[in-house]
Amino acid sequence: MIKNLPEELFAKGLITKDQFAKIEPIVSGDVISVFYELRTLLYLGVMLFTAGAGILIYKNIGELGHIVAIISLTAIMIVCFWHVYKKGPAYSNEVVKGPTPFFDYILLLAGLLFVSIQGYLQFQYAILDNNLATSTLVTAALFFYLAYRYDHVGILSLGITSFVSFWGISVSPVKWYSGNFFEQSNLHVIAILLAIVLSSAATFLHQRGIKRHFTFTYFNFSLLMFFCAAVAGLFIDESIYGIYLLLIYAGCAFSYYAARSSQSFLFLLYAFLAAYIATTFFLAVTLHVFSNEYLWFWYSILSCGGLVYFIIKFKNHFRQSS
Amino acid sequence: MKCAYNEDALRRLEVIKEAKRWAKSTLISRDQFAAIGEEYKVSLYHPNLMIRLLLFMATALGLSGVTGLFGTILFSEASRIFICLACVLYGAGTIVALEKMFLKNNHFKSGVTEAILYYASGFLIGGIAGLADFDLVALTTWTCIVVFSFAAVRYLDLLSTAAAIFSFAYALFYHLYEVGGIAQRLIPFVFIIVFSSSFLMCQKLRKKKNLLVWTNNLIVAECLSLLLAYCGGNYFVVRELSLNLLGLQIEEGGDIPFAYLFYTLTVLIPWLYLYFGIKKRDIILIRVSLFVFAFSAFTFKYYFSLGAPEIALTLTGIIVFVIALMLMNYLKKVRKGFTRENLLSEKWAAANVQAFVVSQTLGGNQASATQDMPGGGKFGGGGSTEDF
């Protein structure tokens, strides 16, 4: 922050007097926002509480304390849903601001408690045929409904992850170390199909003007899943790797288009990594170029240097217009 | 030492960035932002974060090719000393190339510059440390301090700043450890004194006009100083380091020396940070205090567990949630200069980032690989089924 900047801009006539009066206390630190700090605390609270409650439900089953715990959690969930239902704003295709700053977190709490309790009931009384997959689908459906009804991107992303987990895929780049994305055979094919379905659905909704601010999240998960699956496919189905190569290039074209239209160059980052691996794989398999180590060094220098040159040369192409 | 950039250009860039945040928070209009951008036009090449990451990765990959080429052509059979000297020269040469090729062309933290800088730092440090066959810890550490400080001061690099501070903390620890005896016992207190004074010093420096370009470096230094000072007083850190590095033996029922002092400090320091944070309206202190509160809670939980972690989790969750709700209610109006409203949007706090965090930290992420296992399911705690 630059001290005296508001004064300087005001003196130059670039901001008005009202704006100066608003901005000056913020820049000088006379008013300090703890917006993000409070939200982090709320989020931490929800996270700790639902994590604890999730374990609580399955411990000491059959004891009195256990039943009390279930009943009180259900009561909390009902209160939360009731609050959301009463206070919730009307549906709109655009961004909807919650009525209170903590509305989003009550909604999140309600949804997560529902998952815990529903999982418990099913486990205990086999309501849903004791089929875990069905319950995942129910969870996903609830999350999608809540996300669209009350405009909550966080719950949307939970909905997407539980939807794809119904098909056996775990989208968790954070937990990449804990093992393979695709432990079962053919999962990578399912992942590619799912990614195409999800991103097509997102594109369709986007064009219809329904919740355009959700599109990024759909694309993000789809592209991550798509590229990971396609790169895995290169190595798994080596005999038909050409198909995956073409898929990756098509994905890159789509990423480029998505990055340009959504002004988020994160997608380009995914595309670059996938394309680089794929192209290197292609050159190694077909041309055997890397039997000679000099060629390998020249390849990395020229390809990367070329890319850097390209990005800098066409820098206006990669600029956020906002 | 001077910074490698034109200070006027940096200030213009900073003005534009600041105005962009105002525009995003609708404090000023888009047209006004455009007018400010015109008035403070600057020719620095400073792309957005993702493009920077992309350029960083591409440059790093390309540079590894350069090294490989040089390495295999020139030094396949050279002696160690020769290779180390070559590394130092190569590192220095890379820095020169950075200045002549990229900084001259108005690159400012473009991703390319960071990649080259870290690469050069690595070669300088590795080369010098290698001269002593990596045996002299003091030499390696001090080389790190010098090289990282240079990178931090001249190129305003934040990661280098953090690296320089950590190297310094390590040097402090290492030298006191080498002296042995009473000096080892004093390490926690030296840390508290050194880093709390470095925090105060950074705060003073941040107010100086001629040091304006280093503001962000000083903020990083402030945060790390606070954290390191806290670590000096934290019971967990002191106890584990004493046991593992200083060879302290604790008898049954015994405790580390000055245990009660460290318990007190573990509790006291977060409150102290919070108190001064609120009193001086210093958001850095407040943020660090929240972080160290969590670490203090962990420390006590680690040594004085009452069993039943799920109850502790649930209760902590409720308490944190209720405190946050109460504060939100309290700060409806501006009180003592604090407000719950979002005055300026933070770049890293976009809704999409938050959504990603939610999806990665809360449930819904376990692949249900049970479709082909009818009646199965991995739910439930251990032994829970036997009751029925």
Tab-separated table of C-alpha atoms in Angstrom, chain A residues 1-6 8-9 12 14-16 19 22-23 26-27 29-39 41-53 55-56 58-62 97 101-102 105-106 108-109 112 119-120 123-124 129-133 136 153-155 157-158 161-162 165-175 184 213 216-217 220-221 224 264-266 268-269 272-273 276 293-294 297-298 300-301 304-305 307-308 311-312 315 318-320 322, chain B residues 11 14-15 18-22 24 26-30 32-33 35-36 39-40 45 48 50-51 53-55 57-59 61-62 64-66 68-69 72-73 102 107 112 209 212 215 281-283 286-287 290 309-311 313-318 320-321 323-325 327-329 331 334 336-346 348-349 351-352 354-372 374-381 384-385 387-388:
chain	number	residue	atom	x	y	z
A	1	MET	CA	0.000	0.000	0.000
A	2	ILE	CA	1.260	3.414	-0.851
A	3	LYS	CA	0.589	6.065	1.726
A	4	ASN	CA	-0.738	9.362	0.340
A	5	LEU	CA	-1.821	7.687	-2.873
A	6	PRO	CA	-5.483	8.687	-2.465
A	8	GLU	CA	-2.199	12.201	-4.958
A	9	LEU	CA	-4.962	10.790	-7.165
A	12	LYS	CA	-4.800	14.938	-10.043
A	14	LEU	CA	-8.541	10.992	-10.976
A	15	ILE	CA	-10.882	10.186	-8.108
A	16	THR	CA	-13.755	12.202	-6.675
A	19	GLN	CA	-14.262	8.283	-3.250
A	22	LYS	CA	-14.013	6.300	1.337
A	23	ILE	CA	-10.605	5.102	0.244
A	26	ILE	CA	-8.663	2.046	4.175
A	27	VAL	CA	-5.248	2.908	2.797
A	29	GLY	CA	-5.225	1.779	8.070
A	30	ASP	CA	-7.782	3.720	10.088
A	31	VAL	CA	-10.348	1.080	9.240
A	32	ILE	CA	-9.280	-2.516	9.021
A	33	SER	CA	-11.336	-5.316	7.561
A	34	VAL	CA	-11.280	-8.665	9.329
A	35	PHE	CA	-13.612	-10.108	6.699
A	36	TYR	CA	-11.295	-12.914	5.644
A	37	GLU	CA	-10.157	-13.687	9.176
A	38	LEU	CA	-13.716	-14.145	10.394
A	39	ARG	CA	-14.633	-16.268	7.409
A	41	LEU	CA	-12.641	-18.934	11.574
A	42	LEU	CA	-16.177	-19.855	10.522
A	43	TYR	CA	-14.818	-22.290	7.995
A	44	LEU	CA	-12.432	-23.830	10.538
A	45	GLY	CA	-15.326	-24.191	12.959
A	46	VAL	CA	-17.465	-26.004	10.393
A	47	MET	CA	-14.587	-28.221	9.377
A	48	LEU	CA	-13.606	-29.237	12.920
A	49	PHE	CA	-17.201	-29.723	13.998
A	50	THR	CA	-18.233	-31.937	11.098
A	51	ALA	CA	-14.988	-33.918	11.298
A	52	GLY	CA	-15.585	-34.540	15.005
A	53	ALA	CA	-19.274	-35.287	14.489
A	55	ILE	CA	-16.328	-39.808	14.012
A	56	LEU	CA	-18.705	-39.368	16.929
A	58	TYR	CA	-19.735	-44.261	14.536
A	59	LYS	CA	-18.220	-44.510	17.990
A	60	ASN	CA	-19.920	-46.228	20.892
A	61	ILE	CA	-22.829	-47.359	18.789
A	62	GLY	CA	-25.577	-48.734	21.009
A	97	LYS	CA	-25.458	-12.436	-2.090
A	101	PRO	CA	-22.217	-13.013	6.161
A	102	PHE	CA	-22.532	-16.394	7.878
A	105	TYR	CA	-21.490	-21.423	6.410
A	106	ILE	CA	-24.797	-22.454	7.955
A	108	LEU	CA	-22.374	-25.746	4.372
A	109	LEU	CA	-22.826	-27.092	7.898
A	112	LEU	CA	-22.255	-31.787	5.631
A	119	GLY	CA	-24.453	-42.266	5.866
A	120	TYR	CA	-25.124	-43.397	9.403
A	123	PHE	CA	-25.217	-48.034	7.574
A	124	GLN	CA	-27.440	-48.779	10.545
A	129	ASP	CA	-30.156	-51.087	0.232
A	130	ASN	CA	-26.844	-50.728	2.007
A	131	ASN	CA	-25.317	-49.573	-1.226
A	132	LEU	CA	-22.695	-46.936	-0.672
A	133	ALA	CA	-22.724	-45.878	-4.296
A	136	THR	CA	-22.971	-41.001	-2.876
A	153	VAL	CA	-19.695	-22.542	-5.350
A	154	GLY	CA	-18.105	-24.441	-2.469
A	155	ILE	CA	-21.030	-26.842	-2.276
A	157	SER	CA	-17.436	-28.369	-5.923
A	158	LEU	CA	-18.412	-30.874	-3.234
A	161	THR	CA	-16.395	-34.465	-6.384
A	162	SER	CA	-19.058	-36.740	-4.960
A	165	SER	CA	-16.596	-40.417	-6.881
A	166	PHE	CA	-19.810	-42.315	-7.636
A	167	TRP	CA	-17.993	-43.521	-10.738
A	168	GLY	CA	-15.003	-44.495	-8.681
A	169	ILE	CA	-12.779	-41.525	-9.330
A	170	SER	CA	-11.187	-39.403	-6.660
A	171	VAL	CA	-10.386	-35.907	-7.851
A	172	SER	CA	-7.885	-34.835	-5.297
A	173	PRO	CA	-4.686	-33.252	-6.553
A	174	VAL	CA	-3.923	-32.502	-2.919
A	175	LYS	CA	-3.750	-36.193	-2.129
A	184	GLN	CA	-8.791	-49.758	-11.424
A	213	HIS	CA	-19.847	-18.001	-12.309
A	216	PHE	CA	-14.892	-22.071	-13.891
A	217	THR	CA	-15.329	-24.749	-11.229
A	220	ASN	CA	-11.342	-26.794	-13.514
A	221	PHE	CA	-12.401	-30.240	-12.322
A	224	LEU	CA	-7.804	-31.751	-14.294
A	264	SER	CA	-8.163	-17.665	-16.159
A	265	PHE	CA	-4.840	-18.909	-17.382
A	266	LEU	CA	-4.768	-21.762	-14.907
A	268	LEU	CA	-3.249	-23.060	-19.914
A	269	LEU	CA	-0.942	-24.319	-17.198
A	272	PHE	CA	1.105	-26.953	-21.148
A	273	LEU	CA	2.050	-29.743	-18.749
A	276	TYR	CA	4.614	-31.325	-22.979
A	293	GLU	CA	21.431	-37.238	-24.990
A	294	TYR	CA	22.461	-34.080	-26.881
A	297	PHE	CA	19.050	-31.314	-24.207
A	298	TRP	CA	18.488	-29.419	-27.416
A	300	SER	CA	14.234	-29.122	-23.924
A	301	ILE	CA	16.091	-25.894	-24.661
A	304	CYS	CA	10.814	-24.426	-23.713
A	305	GLY	CA	12.706	-21.467	-25.091
A	307	LEU	CA	7.304	-21.402	-25.635
A	308	VAL	CA	8.740	-18.625	-23.461
A	311	ILE	CA	4.266	-16.101	-24.659
A	312	ILE	CA	6.349	-12.951	-24.308
A	315	LYS	CA	1.888	-10.986	-24.397
A	318	PHE	CA	-2.321	-13.586	-22.446
A	319	ARG	CA	-3.380	-10.494	-20.597
A	320	GLN	CA	-6.309	-10.274	-18.241
A	322	SER	CA	-10.183	-6.724	-16.343
B	11	ARG	CA	5.852	2.771	-7.903
B	14	GLU	CA	2.145	-0.487	-7.545
B	15	VAL	CA	-0.296	2.382	-8.106
B	18	GLU	CA	-3.714	-0.764	-5.982
B	19	ALA	CA	-6.191	1.000	-8.254
B	20	LYS	CA	-7.142	-2.374	-9.724
B	21	ARG	CA	-8.110	-3.625	-6.268
B	22	TRP	CA	-10.190	-0.502	-5.739
B	24	LYS	CA	-12.607	-4.700	-8.181
B	26	THR	CA	-16.205	-1.027	-6.820
B	27	LEU	CA	-14.654	1.831	-4.885
B	28	ILE	CA	-13.852	3.461	-8.221
B	29	SER	CA	-15.318	2.919	-11.657
B	30	ARG	CA	-13.775	1.014	-14.555
B	32	GLN	CA	-11.452	5.819	-13.569
B	33	PHE	CA	-9.240	2.763	-13.367
B	35	ALA	CA	-7.649	6.757	-16.564
B	36	ILE	CA	-5.293	5.933	-13.698
B	39	GLU	CA	-1.669	8.387	-16.121
B	40	TYR	CA	0.691	5.874	-14.513
B	45	TYR	CA	6.510	-6.860	-18.179
B	48	ASN	CA	-0.569	-12.533	-14.179
B	50	MET	CA	-0.685	-18.267	-13.965
B	51	ILE	CA	1.357	-17.003	-16.887
B	53	LEU	CA	3.996	-19.999	-13.257
B	54	LEU	CA	3.886	-21.219	-16.831
B	55	LEU	CA	6.920	-19.144	-17.797
B	57	MET	CA	8.232	-23.936	-15.403
B	58	ALA	CA	9.158	-23.589	-19.059
B	59	THR	CA	12.282	-21.592	-18.200
B	61	LEU	CA	12.960	-26.973	-17.951
B	62	GLY	CA	14.843	-25.132	-20.658
B	64	SER	CA	18.064	-27.815	-17.237
B	65	GLY	CA	18.699	-28.553	-20.896
B	66	VAL	CA	21.371	-25.840	-21.036
B	68	GLY	CA	22.966	-30.766	-19.357
B	69	LEU	CA	24.499	-29.619	-22.605
B	72	THR	CA	28.237	-33.299	-20.884
B	73	ILE	CA	30.323	-31.370	-23.387
B	102	PHE	CA	15.694	-9.751	-19.163
B	107	HIS	CA	10.952	-7.929	-17.112
B	112	VAL	CA	11.406	-16.122	-16.310
B	209	LYS	CA	10.084	6.339	2.546
B	212	LEU	CA	9.319	1.667	-0.042
B	215	THR	CA	7.706	-3.229	1.587
B	281	ARG	CA	-4.531	-2.341	14.269
B	282	ASP	CA	-1.878	-4.474	12.647
B	283	ILE	CA	-3.421	-7.137	10.451
B	286	ILE	CA	-3.571	-10.636	14.020
B	287	ARG	CA	-3.124	-13.188	11.267
B	290	LEU	CA	-4.511	-16.831	14.792
B	309	PRO	CA	-10.291	-36.729	20.099
B	310	GLU	CA	-13.675	-36.665	18.368
B	311	ILE	CA	-15.275	-34.869	21.319
B	313	LEU	CA	-12.757	-31.789	17.695
B	314	THR	CA	-16.508	-31.301	17.910
B	315	LEU	CA	-16.281	-28.972	20.874
B	316	THR	CA	-13.444	-26.920	19.366
B	317	GLY	CA	-15.467	-26.646	16.194
B	318	ILE	CA	-18.482	-25.330	18.099
B	320	VAL	CA	-14.557	-21.497	17.067
B	321	PHE	CA	-17.807	-21.219	15.128
B	323	ILE	CA	-16.713	-17.032	18.560
B	324	ALA	CA	-16.672	-16.140	14.872
B	325	LEU	CA	-20.444	-15.599	14.861
B	327	LEU	CA	-17.418	-11.330	16.414
B	328	MET	CA	-19.374	-10.929	13.198
B	329	ASN	CA	-22.306	-9.639	15.151
B	331	LEU	CA	-18.396	-5.885	14.146
B	334	VAL	CA	-17.002	-0.229	12.738
B	336	LYS	CA	-12.149	0.471	17.269
B	337	GLY	CA	-11.350	0.684	13.577
B	338	PHE	CA	-12.374	-2.911	12.796
B	339	THR	CA	-15.157	-3.978	10.489
B	340	ARG	CA	-16.535	-7.271	9.273
B	341	GLU	CA	-17.176	-5.853	5.819
B	342	ASN	CA	-14.915	-6.673	2.927
B	343	LEU	CA	-13.184	-3.388	2.125
B	344	LEU	CA	-10.654	-4.514	-0.434
B	345	SER	CA	-10.815	-7.836	-2.194
B	346	GLU	CA	-7.771	-10.044	-1.831
B	348	TRP	CA	-5.964	-15.110	-3.297
B	349	ALA	CA	-9.435	-15.163	-1.775
B	351	ALA	CA	-14.620	-17.581	-4.669
B	352	ASN	CA	-13.170	-20.142	-7.049
B	354	GLN	CA	-12.313	-21.061	-1.834
B	355	ALA	CA	-14.451	-23.606	-3.643
B	356	PHE	CA	-11.378	-25.631	-4.439
B	357	VAL	CA	-10.242	-25.514	-0.812
B	358	VAL	CA	-13.688	-26.673	0.315
B	359	SER	CA	-13.653	-29.609	-2.055
B	360	GLN	CA	-10.208	-30.687	-0.909
B	361	THR	CA	-10.664	-30.322	2.849
B	362	LEU	CA	-14.237	-31.447	3.409
B	363	GLY	CA	-15.801	-34.799	2.589
B	364	GLY	CA	-17.172	-35.986	-0.697
B	365	ASN	CA	-13.822	-36.945	-2.049
B	366	GLN	CA	-13.576	-40.622	-1.257
B	367	ALA	CA	-13.970	-42.723	-4.342
B	368	SER	CA	-16.708	-45.209	-3.687
B	369	ALA	CA	-15.061	-48.257	-5.108
B	370	THR	CA	-17.816	-50.426	-3.765
B	371	GLN	CA	-20.148	-50.691	-6.707
B	372	ASP	CA	-19.180	-54.254	-7.359
B	374	PRO	CA	-22.984	-55.618	-2.893
B	375	GLY	CA	-23.740	-55.261	0.758
B	376	GLY	CA	-20.215	-54.066	1.430
B	377	GLY	CA	-19.063	-50.651	2.359
B	378	LYS	CA	-16.102	-49.465	4.325
B	379	PHE	CA	-18.011	-47.166	6.591
B	380	GLY	CA	-17.873	-47.307	10.318
B	381	GLY	CA	-15.373	-47.187	13.113
B	384	SER	CA	-18.713	-50.942	15.640
B	385	THR	CA	-20.661	-53.683	13.921
B	387	ASP	CA	-22.693	-54.546	18.974
B	388	PHE	CA	-25.563	-55.551	16.780
